[in-house]
Coordinates of C-alpha atoms in Angstrom, one line a residue:
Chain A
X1 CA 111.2 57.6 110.3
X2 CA 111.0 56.4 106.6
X3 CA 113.2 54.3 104.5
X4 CA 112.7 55.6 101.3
X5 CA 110.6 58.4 99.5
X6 CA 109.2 57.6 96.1
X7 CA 109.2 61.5 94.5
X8 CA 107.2 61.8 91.0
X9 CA 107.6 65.1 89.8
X10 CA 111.5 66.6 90.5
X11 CA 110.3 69.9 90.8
X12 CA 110.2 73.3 93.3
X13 CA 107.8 71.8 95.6
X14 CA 108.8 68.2 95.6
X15 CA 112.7 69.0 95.1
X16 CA 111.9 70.7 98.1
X17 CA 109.9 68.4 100.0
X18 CA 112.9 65.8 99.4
X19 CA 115.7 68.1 100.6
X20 CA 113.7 69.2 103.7
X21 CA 113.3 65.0 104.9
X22 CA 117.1 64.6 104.0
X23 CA 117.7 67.5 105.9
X24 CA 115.9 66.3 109.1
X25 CA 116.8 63.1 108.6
X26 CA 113.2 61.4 108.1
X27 CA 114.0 59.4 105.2
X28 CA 117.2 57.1 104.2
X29 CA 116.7 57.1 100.5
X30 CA 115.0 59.3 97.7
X31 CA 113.4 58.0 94.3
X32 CA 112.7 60.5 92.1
X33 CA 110.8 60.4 88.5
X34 CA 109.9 63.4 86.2
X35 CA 108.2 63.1 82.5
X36 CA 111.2 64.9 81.4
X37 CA 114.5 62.5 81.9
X38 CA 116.9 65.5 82.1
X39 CA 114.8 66.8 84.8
X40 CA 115.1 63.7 86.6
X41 CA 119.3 63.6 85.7
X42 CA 119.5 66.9 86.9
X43 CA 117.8 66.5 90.2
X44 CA 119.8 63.8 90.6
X45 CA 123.1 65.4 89.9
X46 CA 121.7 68.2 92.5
X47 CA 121.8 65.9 95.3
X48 CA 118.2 66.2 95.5
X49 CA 117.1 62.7 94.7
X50 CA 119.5 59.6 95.4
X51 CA 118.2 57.4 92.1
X52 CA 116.3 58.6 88.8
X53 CA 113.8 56.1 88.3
X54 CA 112.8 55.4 85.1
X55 CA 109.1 54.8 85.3
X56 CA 106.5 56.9 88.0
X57 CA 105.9 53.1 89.2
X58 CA 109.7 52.1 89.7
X59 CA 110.1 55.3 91.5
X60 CA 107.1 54.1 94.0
X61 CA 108.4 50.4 94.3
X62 CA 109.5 49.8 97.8
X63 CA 109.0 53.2 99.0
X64 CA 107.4 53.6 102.3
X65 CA 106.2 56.7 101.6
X66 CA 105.0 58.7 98.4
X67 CA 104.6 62.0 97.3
X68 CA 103.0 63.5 94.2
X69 CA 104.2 67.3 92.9
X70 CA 103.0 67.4 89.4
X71 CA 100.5 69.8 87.7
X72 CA 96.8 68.8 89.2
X73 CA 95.6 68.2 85.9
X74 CA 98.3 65.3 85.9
X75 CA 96.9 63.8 88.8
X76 CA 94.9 61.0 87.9
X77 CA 97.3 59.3 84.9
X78 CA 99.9 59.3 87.9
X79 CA 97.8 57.8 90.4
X80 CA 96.8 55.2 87.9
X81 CA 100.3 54.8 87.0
X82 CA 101.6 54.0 90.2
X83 CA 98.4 51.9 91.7
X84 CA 100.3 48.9 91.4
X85 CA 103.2 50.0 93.6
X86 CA 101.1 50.7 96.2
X87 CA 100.4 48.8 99.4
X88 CA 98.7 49.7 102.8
X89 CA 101.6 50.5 104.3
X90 CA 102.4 53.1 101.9
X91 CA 101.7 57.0 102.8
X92 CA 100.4 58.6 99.7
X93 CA 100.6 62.3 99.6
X94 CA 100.1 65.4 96.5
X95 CA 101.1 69.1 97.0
X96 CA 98.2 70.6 94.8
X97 CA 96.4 73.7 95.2
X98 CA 93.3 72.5 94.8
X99 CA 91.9 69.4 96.5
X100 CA 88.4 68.2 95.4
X101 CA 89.6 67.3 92.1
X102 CA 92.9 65.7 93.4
X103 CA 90.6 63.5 95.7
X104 CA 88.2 62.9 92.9
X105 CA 91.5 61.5 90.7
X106 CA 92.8 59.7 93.5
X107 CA 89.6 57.6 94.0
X108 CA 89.7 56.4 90.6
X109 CA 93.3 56.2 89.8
X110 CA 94.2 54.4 93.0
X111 CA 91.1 52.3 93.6
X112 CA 91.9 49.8 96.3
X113 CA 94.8 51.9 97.8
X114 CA 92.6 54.8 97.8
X115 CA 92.6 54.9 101.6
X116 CA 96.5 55.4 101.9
X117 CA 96.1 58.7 100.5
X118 CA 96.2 62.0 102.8
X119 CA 95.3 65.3 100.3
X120 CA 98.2 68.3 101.1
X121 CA 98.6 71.0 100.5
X122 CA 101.8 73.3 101.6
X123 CA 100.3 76.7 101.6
X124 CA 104.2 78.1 100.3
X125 CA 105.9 78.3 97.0
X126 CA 107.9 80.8 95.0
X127 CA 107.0 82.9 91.8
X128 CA 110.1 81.2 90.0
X129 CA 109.8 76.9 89.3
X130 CA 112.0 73.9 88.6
X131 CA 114.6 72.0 90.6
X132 CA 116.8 74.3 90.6
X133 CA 114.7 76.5 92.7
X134 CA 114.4 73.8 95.4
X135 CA 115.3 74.5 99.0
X136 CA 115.2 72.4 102.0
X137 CA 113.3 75.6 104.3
X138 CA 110.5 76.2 101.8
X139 CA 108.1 74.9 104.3
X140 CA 109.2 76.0 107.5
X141 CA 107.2 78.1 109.6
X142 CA 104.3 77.8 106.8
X143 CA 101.1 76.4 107.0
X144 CA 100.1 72.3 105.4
X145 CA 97.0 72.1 104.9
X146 CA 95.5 68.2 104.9
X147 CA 92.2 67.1 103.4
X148 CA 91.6 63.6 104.4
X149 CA 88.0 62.0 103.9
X150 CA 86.1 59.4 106.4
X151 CA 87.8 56.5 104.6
X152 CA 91.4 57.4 105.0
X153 CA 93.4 55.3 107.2
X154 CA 93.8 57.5 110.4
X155 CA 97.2 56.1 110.7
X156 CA 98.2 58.0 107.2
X157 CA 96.3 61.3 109.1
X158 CA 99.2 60.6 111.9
X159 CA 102.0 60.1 109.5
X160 CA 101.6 62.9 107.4
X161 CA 100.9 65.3 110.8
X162 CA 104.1 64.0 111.7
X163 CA 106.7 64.5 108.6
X164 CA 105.2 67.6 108.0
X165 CA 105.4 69.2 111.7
X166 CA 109.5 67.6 111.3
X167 CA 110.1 69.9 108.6
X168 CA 109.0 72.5 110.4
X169 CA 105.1 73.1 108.6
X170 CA 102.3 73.7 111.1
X171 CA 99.4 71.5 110.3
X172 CA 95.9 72.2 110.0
X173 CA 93.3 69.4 108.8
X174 CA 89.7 70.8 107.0
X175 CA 87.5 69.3 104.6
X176 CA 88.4 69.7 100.8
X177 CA 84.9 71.5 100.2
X178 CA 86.3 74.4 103.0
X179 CA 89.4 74.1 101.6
X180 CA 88.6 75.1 98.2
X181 CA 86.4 78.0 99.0
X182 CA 89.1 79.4 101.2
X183 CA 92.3 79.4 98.8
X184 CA 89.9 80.3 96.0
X185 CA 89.0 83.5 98.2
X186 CA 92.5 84.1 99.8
X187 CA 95.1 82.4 96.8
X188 CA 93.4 81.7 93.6
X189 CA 91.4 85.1 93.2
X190 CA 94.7 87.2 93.7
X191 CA 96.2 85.1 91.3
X192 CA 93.5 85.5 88.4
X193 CA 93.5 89.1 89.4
X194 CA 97.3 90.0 89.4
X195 CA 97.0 87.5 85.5
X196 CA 94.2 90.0 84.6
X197 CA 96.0 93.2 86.0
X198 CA 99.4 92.4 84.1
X199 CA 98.1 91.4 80.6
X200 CA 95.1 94.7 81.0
X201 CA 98.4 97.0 81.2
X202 CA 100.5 95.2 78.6
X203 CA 97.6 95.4 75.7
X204 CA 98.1 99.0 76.2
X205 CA 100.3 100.7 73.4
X206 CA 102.0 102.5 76.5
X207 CA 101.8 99.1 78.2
X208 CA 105.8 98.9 78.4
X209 CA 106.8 103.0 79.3
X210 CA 104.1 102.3 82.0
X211 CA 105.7 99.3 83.4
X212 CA 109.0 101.3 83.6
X213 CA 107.9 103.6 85.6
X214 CA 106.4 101.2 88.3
X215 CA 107.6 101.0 91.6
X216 CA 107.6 98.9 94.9
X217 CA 103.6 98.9 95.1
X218 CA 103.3 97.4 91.8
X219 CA 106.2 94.9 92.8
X220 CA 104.5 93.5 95.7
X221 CA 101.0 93.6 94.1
X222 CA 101.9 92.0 90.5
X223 CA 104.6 89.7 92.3
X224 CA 102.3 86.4 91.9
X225 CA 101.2 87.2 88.3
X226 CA 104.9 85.4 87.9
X227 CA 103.7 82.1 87.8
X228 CA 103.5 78.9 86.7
X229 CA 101.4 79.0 83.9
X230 CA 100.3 74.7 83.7
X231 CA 99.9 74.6 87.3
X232 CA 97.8 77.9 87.2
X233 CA 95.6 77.0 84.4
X234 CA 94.7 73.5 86.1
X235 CA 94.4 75.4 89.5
X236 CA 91.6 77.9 87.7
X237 CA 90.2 75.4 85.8
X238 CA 89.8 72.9 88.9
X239 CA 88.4 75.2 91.0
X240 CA 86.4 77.2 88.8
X241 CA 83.1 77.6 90.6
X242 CA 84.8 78.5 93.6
X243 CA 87.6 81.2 92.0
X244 CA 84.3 82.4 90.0
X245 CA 82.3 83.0 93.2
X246 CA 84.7 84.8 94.5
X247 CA 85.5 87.2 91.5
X248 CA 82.1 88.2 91.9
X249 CA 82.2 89.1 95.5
X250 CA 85.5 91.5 94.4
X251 CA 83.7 92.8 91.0
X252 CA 80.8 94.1 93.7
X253 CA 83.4 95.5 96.2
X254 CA 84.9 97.3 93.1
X255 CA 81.4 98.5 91.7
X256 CA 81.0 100.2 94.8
X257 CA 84.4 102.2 94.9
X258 CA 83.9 103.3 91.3
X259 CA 80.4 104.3 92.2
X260 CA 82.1 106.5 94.6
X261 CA 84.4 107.4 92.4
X262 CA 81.9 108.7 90.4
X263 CA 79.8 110.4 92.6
X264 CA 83.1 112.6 94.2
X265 CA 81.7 110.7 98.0
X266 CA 84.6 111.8 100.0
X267 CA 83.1 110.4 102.8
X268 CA 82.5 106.7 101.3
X269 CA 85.8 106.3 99.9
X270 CA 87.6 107.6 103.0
X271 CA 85.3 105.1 104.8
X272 CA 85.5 101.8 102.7
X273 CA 89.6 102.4 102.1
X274 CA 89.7 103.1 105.9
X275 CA 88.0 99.4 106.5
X276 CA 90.6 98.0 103.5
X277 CA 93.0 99.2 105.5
X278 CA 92.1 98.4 108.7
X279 CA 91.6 94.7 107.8
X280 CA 95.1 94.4 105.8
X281 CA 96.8 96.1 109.3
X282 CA 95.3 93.8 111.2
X283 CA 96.3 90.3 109.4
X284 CA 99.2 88.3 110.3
X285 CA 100.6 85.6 108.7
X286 CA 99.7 82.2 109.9
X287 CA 102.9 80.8 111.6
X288 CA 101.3 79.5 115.0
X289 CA 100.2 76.1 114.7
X290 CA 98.5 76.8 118.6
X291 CA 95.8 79.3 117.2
X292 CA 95.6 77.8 113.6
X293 CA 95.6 74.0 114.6
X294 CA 91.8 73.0 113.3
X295 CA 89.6 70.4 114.6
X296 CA 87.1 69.5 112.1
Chain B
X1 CA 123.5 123.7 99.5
X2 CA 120.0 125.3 101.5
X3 CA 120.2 127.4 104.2
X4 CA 116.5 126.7 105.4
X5 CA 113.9 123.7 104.9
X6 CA 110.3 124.9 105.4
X7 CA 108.4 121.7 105.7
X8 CA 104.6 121.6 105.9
X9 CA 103.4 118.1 106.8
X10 CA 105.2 116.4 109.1
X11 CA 104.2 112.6 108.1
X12 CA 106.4 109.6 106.6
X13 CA 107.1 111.6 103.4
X14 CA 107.6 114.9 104.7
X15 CA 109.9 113.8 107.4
X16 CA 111.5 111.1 105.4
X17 CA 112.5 114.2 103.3
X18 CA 113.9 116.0 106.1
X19 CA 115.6 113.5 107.4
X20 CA 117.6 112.7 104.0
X21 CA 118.5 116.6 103.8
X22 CA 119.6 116.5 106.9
X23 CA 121.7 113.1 106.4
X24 CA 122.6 114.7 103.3
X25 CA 124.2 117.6 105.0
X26 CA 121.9 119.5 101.8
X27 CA 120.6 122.2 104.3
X28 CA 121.2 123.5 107.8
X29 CA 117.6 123.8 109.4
X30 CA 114.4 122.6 109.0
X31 CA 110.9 124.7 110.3
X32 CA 107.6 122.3 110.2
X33 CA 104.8 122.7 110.7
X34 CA 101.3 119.8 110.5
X35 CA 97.9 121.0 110.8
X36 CA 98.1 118.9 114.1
X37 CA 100.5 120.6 116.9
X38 CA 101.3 117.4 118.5
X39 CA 102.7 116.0 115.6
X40 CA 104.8 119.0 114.8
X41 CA 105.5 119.0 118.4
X42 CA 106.8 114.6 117.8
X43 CA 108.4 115.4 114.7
X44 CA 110.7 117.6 117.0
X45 CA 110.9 115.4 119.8
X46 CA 112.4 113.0 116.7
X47 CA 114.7 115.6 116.2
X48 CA 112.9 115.4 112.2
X49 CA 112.7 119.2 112.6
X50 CA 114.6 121.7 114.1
X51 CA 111.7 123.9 115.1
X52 CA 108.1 124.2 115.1
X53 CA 106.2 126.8 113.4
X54 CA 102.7 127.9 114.6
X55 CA 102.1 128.2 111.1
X56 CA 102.3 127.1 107.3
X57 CA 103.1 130.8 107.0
X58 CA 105.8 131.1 109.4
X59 CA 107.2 127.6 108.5
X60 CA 108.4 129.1 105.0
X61 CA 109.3 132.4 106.1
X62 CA 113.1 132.4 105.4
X63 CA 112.8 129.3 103.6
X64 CA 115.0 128.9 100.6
X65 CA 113.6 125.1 100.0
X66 CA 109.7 124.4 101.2
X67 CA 108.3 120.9 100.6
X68 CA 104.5 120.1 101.1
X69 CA 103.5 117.0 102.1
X70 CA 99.6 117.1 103.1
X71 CA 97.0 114.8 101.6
X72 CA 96.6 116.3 97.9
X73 CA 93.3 117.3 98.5
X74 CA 94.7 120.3 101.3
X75 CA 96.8 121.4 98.4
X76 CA 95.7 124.6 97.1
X77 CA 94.5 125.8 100.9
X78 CA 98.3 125.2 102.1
X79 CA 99.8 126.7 98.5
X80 CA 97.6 130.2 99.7
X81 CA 98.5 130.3 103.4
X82 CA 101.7 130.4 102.5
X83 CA 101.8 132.6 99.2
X84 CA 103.1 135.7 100.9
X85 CA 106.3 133.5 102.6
X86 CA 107.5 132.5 99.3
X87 CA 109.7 134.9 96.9
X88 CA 111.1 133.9 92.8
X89 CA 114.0 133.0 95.3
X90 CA 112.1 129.8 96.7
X91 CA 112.1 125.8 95.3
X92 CA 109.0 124.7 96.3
X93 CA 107.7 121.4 95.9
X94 CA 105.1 118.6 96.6
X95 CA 105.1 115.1 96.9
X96 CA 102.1 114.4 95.3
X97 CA 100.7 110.5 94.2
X98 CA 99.1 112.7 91.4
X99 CA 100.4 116.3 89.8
X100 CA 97.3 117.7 87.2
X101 CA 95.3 118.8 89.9
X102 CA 98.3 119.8 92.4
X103 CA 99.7 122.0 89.6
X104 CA 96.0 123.7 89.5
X105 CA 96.5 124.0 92.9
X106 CA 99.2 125.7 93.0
X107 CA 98.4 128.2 90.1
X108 CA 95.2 129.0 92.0
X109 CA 97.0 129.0 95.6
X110 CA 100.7 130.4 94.6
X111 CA 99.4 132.8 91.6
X112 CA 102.5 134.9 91.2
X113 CA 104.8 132.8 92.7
X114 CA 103.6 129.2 90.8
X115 CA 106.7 129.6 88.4
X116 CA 108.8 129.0 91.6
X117 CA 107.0 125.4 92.3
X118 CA 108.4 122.2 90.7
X119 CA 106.0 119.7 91.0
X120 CA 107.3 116.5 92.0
X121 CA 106.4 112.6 92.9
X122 CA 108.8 110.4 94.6
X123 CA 107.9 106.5 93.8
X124 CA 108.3 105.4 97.6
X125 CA 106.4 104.8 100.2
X126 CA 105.5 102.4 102.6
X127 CA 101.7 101.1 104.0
X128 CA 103.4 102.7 107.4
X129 CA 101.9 106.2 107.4
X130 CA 102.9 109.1 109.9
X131 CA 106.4 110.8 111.3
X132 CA 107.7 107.7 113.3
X133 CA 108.1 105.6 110.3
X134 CA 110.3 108.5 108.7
X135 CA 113.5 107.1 107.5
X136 CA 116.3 109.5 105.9
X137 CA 116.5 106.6 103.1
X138 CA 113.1 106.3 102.1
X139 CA 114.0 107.9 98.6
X140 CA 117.7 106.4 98.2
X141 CA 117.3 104.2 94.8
X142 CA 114.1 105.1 94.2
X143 CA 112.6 107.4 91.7
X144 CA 111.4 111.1 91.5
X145 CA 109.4 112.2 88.5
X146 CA 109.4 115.7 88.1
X147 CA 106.2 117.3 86.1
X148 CA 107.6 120.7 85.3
X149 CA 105.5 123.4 82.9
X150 CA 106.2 125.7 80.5
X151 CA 106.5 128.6 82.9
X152 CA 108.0 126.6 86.0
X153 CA 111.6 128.5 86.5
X154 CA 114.0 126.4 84.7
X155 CA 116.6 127.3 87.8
X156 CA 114.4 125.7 90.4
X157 CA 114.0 122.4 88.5
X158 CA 117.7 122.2 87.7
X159 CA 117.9 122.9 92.1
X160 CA 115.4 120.0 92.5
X161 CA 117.0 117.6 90.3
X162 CA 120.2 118.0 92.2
X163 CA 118.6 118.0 95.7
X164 CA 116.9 114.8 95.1
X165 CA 119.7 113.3 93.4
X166 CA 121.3 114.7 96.1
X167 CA 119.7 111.9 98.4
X168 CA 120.2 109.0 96.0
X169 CA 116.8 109.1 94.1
X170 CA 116.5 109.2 90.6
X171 CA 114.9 112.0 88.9
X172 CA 112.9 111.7 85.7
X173 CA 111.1 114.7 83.6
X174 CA 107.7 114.3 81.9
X175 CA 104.4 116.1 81.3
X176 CA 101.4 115.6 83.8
X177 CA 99.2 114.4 81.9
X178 CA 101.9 111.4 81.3
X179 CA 102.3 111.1 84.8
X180 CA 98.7 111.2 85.8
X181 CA 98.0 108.5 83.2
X182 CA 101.4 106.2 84.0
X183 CA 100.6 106.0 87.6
X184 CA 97.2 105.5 87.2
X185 CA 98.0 102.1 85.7
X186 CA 101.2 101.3 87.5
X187 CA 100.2 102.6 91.4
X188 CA 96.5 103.7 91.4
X189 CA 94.5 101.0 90.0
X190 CA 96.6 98.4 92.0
X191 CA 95.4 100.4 94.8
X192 CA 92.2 100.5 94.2
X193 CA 92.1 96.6 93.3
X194 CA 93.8 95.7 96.5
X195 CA 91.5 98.1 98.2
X196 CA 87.9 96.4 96.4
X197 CA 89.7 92.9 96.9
X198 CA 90.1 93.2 100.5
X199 CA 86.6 94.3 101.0
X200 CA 85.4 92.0 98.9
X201 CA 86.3 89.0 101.1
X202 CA 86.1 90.6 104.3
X203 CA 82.6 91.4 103.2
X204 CA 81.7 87.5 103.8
X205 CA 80.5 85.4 106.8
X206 CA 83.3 82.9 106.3
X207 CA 85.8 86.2 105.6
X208 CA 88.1 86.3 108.9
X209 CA 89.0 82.1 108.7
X210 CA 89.5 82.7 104.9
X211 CA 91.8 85.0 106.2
X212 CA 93.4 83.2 108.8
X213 CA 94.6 80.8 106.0
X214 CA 95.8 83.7 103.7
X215 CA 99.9 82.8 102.8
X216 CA 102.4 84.8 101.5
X217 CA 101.1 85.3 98.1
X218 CA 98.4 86.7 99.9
X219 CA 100.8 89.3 101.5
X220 CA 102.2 90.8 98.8
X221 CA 99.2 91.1 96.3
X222 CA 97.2 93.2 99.2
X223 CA 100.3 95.0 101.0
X224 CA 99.2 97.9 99.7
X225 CA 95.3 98.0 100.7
X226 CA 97.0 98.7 104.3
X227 CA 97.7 102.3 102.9
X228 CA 96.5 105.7 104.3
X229 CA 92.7 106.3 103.9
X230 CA 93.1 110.6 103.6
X231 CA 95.9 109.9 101.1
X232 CA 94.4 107.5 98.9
X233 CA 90.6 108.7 98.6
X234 CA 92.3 111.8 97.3
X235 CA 94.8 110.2 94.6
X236 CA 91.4 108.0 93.7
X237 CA 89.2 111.0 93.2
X238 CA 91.7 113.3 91.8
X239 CA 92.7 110.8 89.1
X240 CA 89.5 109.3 89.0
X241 CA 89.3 109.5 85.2
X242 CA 92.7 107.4 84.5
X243 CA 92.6 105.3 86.9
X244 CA 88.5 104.6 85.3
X245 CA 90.3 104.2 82.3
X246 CA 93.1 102.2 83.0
X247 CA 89.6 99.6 85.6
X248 CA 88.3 98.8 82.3
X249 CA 91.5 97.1 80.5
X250 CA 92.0 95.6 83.5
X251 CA 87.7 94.6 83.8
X252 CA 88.4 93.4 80.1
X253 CA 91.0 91.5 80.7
X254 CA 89.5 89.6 83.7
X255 CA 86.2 89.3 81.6
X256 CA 88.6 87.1 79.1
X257 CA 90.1 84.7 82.3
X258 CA 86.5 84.5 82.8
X259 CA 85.5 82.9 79.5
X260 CA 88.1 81.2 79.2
X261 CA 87.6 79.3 82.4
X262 CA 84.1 78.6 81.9
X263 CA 84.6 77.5 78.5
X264 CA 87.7 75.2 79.7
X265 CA 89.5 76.7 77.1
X266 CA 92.6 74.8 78.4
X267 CA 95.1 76.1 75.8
X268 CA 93.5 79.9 75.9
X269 CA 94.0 80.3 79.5
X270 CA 97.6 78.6 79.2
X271 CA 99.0 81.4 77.2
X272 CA 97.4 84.2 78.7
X273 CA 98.7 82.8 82.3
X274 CA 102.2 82.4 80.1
X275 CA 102.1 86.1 78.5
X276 CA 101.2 87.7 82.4
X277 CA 104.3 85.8 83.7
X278 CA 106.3 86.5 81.0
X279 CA 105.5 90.6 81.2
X280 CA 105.8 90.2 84.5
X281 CA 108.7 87.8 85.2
X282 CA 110.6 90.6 82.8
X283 CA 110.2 93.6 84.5
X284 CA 112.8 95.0 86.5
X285 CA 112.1 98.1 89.4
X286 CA 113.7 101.3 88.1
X287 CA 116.7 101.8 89.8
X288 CA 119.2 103.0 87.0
X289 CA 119.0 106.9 86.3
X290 CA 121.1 106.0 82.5
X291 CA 118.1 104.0 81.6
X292 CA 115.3 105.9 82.8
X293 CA 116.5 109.3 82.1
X294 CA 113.6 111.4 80.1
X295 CA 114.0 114.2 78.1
X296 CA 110.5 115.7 77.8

């Protein structure tokens, strides 16, 4: 389908990205650049990428199509960086959490080839990064989210649709505004809060006897507080307004148990744990492109 | 190693318990009894339980080993129905999420026969409440703190070390009031987070297609607020001062995210993502007895 992938940023997401097309055979050749030329050497030496470029733009040149995994903050410089490299015919894709401010940087850092540009965003990951972590399934079966705007090239739309659902992602297209208010709610809050939750317990003197004692709850709850701190701060700090909106809506959900609390309501608490609980039964992953597939 | 298991509660822990005994070859028949007759009736359709008592009362008579496993909050009615069925021959325990107000219980319930119950909390579980998600190796690798005091029979605890070691969980020894305030911070609060998080979002108009984007991130931060309503309003209100305690260093620390992100303190919200990933990319679940072994 492609001839050759220009890959800047040799990490988790775009190590995997690469080995995924190699894997289903959608691309001939892989380009890789990193800041960090070991990173680069050592995606190379993986298998991952074919040739290390030495320059973000020399790993563009000639590719058909393009894809950005490095911090959002990062954004811009690289689109700037690799303007020149490309044409129309390129497909232009990120992996960032957060898409207003990835569309913002694209405008200006692209210019002209602004319109070759589809916004993604693989709703998948892992709470360990780097190359090394790479794996050609990380997006099957999960969701891709794309935020394209009224002036990008429908034929990009298509592309991107396509190389995503032939790794095995399931597609679904939405503004950037909706698509910043809903991973701030259902990603980004969890992730300040788990942050919050682990350094709260670890400022305690009994912060680490505590943590010894914790069990598979506290695994599974804490799980994300794991991560990538660059990427995390640029995701908090992009999205801001939203996350910040939506830490409200929890610190009033939380006001309200505590007044419970307080007050010994037995009948409240049963109540308002019984609707938690009721709404976590009920949720199931989104793996059917059918009944997720949007149209706006 | 018991000639008779007198099990009041026939749910996921109380069967679970049964079922490992049983697996175990640690005793040769199990009485239960639930405050609900059909579920005493399914839990020996399961075959969890041998036969079904009428009664707490009669489900310990002739009991040498009687576990409760009701909602904390039934505790001291169930330790005084079946007072009378229990001699200074008897280990009896609970399962308790929480042991200050279970060992009041069961001074005001047993009276006499309190120095014969070790209170005890097993660090497993699952968001799957109720006898058909009993599983004899709910406890296998998984921790048992024991919360003796100074006038609990030293022979009984000695018996329930070795019977829960006996079904591959790990017993550790502390105070209650290091228990209540441990758990508080490592298993109630993220309960009650999850819990206030959940409602929270489901609490907007845009909450179900928030949710319908939700990953796997997602998954594991709010696993939990699927838990048992009964159970968990009980372990909030009967804890409710720790787990208070242990909102507000966790309200503090989420009060620092905040100012950091609106001040796009860049560096600031760096290391404090860095220091939550590095606590909790360190931790390890207990699994080890050497290591966690406690001697007060």
């Amino acid at each position: 389908m492609f001839e050759q992938l220009g890959l800047i940023g040799c990490g988790l997401m775009g190590g995997s990205f690469a080995l995924a097309l190699k894997r289903a055979k959608l691309v001939k050749r892989v380009v890789g650049y990193s800041k960090s030329p070991s990173t680069t050497e050592r995606a190379r030496q993986l298998g991952v990428i074919d040739v290390a470029a030495p320059s973000a733009l020399l790993a563009v040149s000639g590719a058909d199509i393009v894809l950005l995994a490095v911090p959002v903050a990062a954004s811009e410089a690289t689109f700037k960086a690799i303007r020149h490299g490309i044409s129309s015919e390129t497909l232009v894709m990120d992996v960032g959490s957060t898409k207003g401010d990835v569309i913002e940087a694209a405008r200006n850092g692209l210019q002209r080839q602004f319109a070759s540009f589809v916004p993604a965003h693989p709703i998948a990951g892992k709470e360990l990064s780097g190359i090394e972590h790479a794996e050609a399934s990380l997006f099957a079966g999960r969701q891709v989210v794309l935020t394209p705007v009224k002036t990008t090239l429908r034929s990009n739309v298509q592309r991107a649709t396509q190389v995503w659902s032939g790794i095995g992602a399931n597609v679904v297209t939405m503004t950037h505004e909706e698509h910043d208010g809903a991973f701030a709610a259902v990603s980004h809050l969890p992730h300040l809060l788990a942050f919050a939750y682990i350094n709260g317990l670890a400022a305690q003197p009994q912060g680490e006897r505590f943590l010894s004692l914790a069990g598979p709850g506290f695994r599974d709850f804490s799980r994300i507080a794991a991560s990538d701190p660059v990427m995390w701060r640029d995701v908090l700090l992009a999205n801001r307004e939203h996350v910040l909106e939506q830490s409200r809506a929890f610190r009033k959900a939380l006001d309200d148990f505590e007044a419970m609390m307080t007050a010994s309501d037995l009948q409240g608490l049963e109540l308002s744990i019984a609707a938690a609980s009721k709404t976590r039964a009920a949720w199931k992953p989104a793996t059917d492109t059918s009944s997720q597939q949007q149209d706006n």
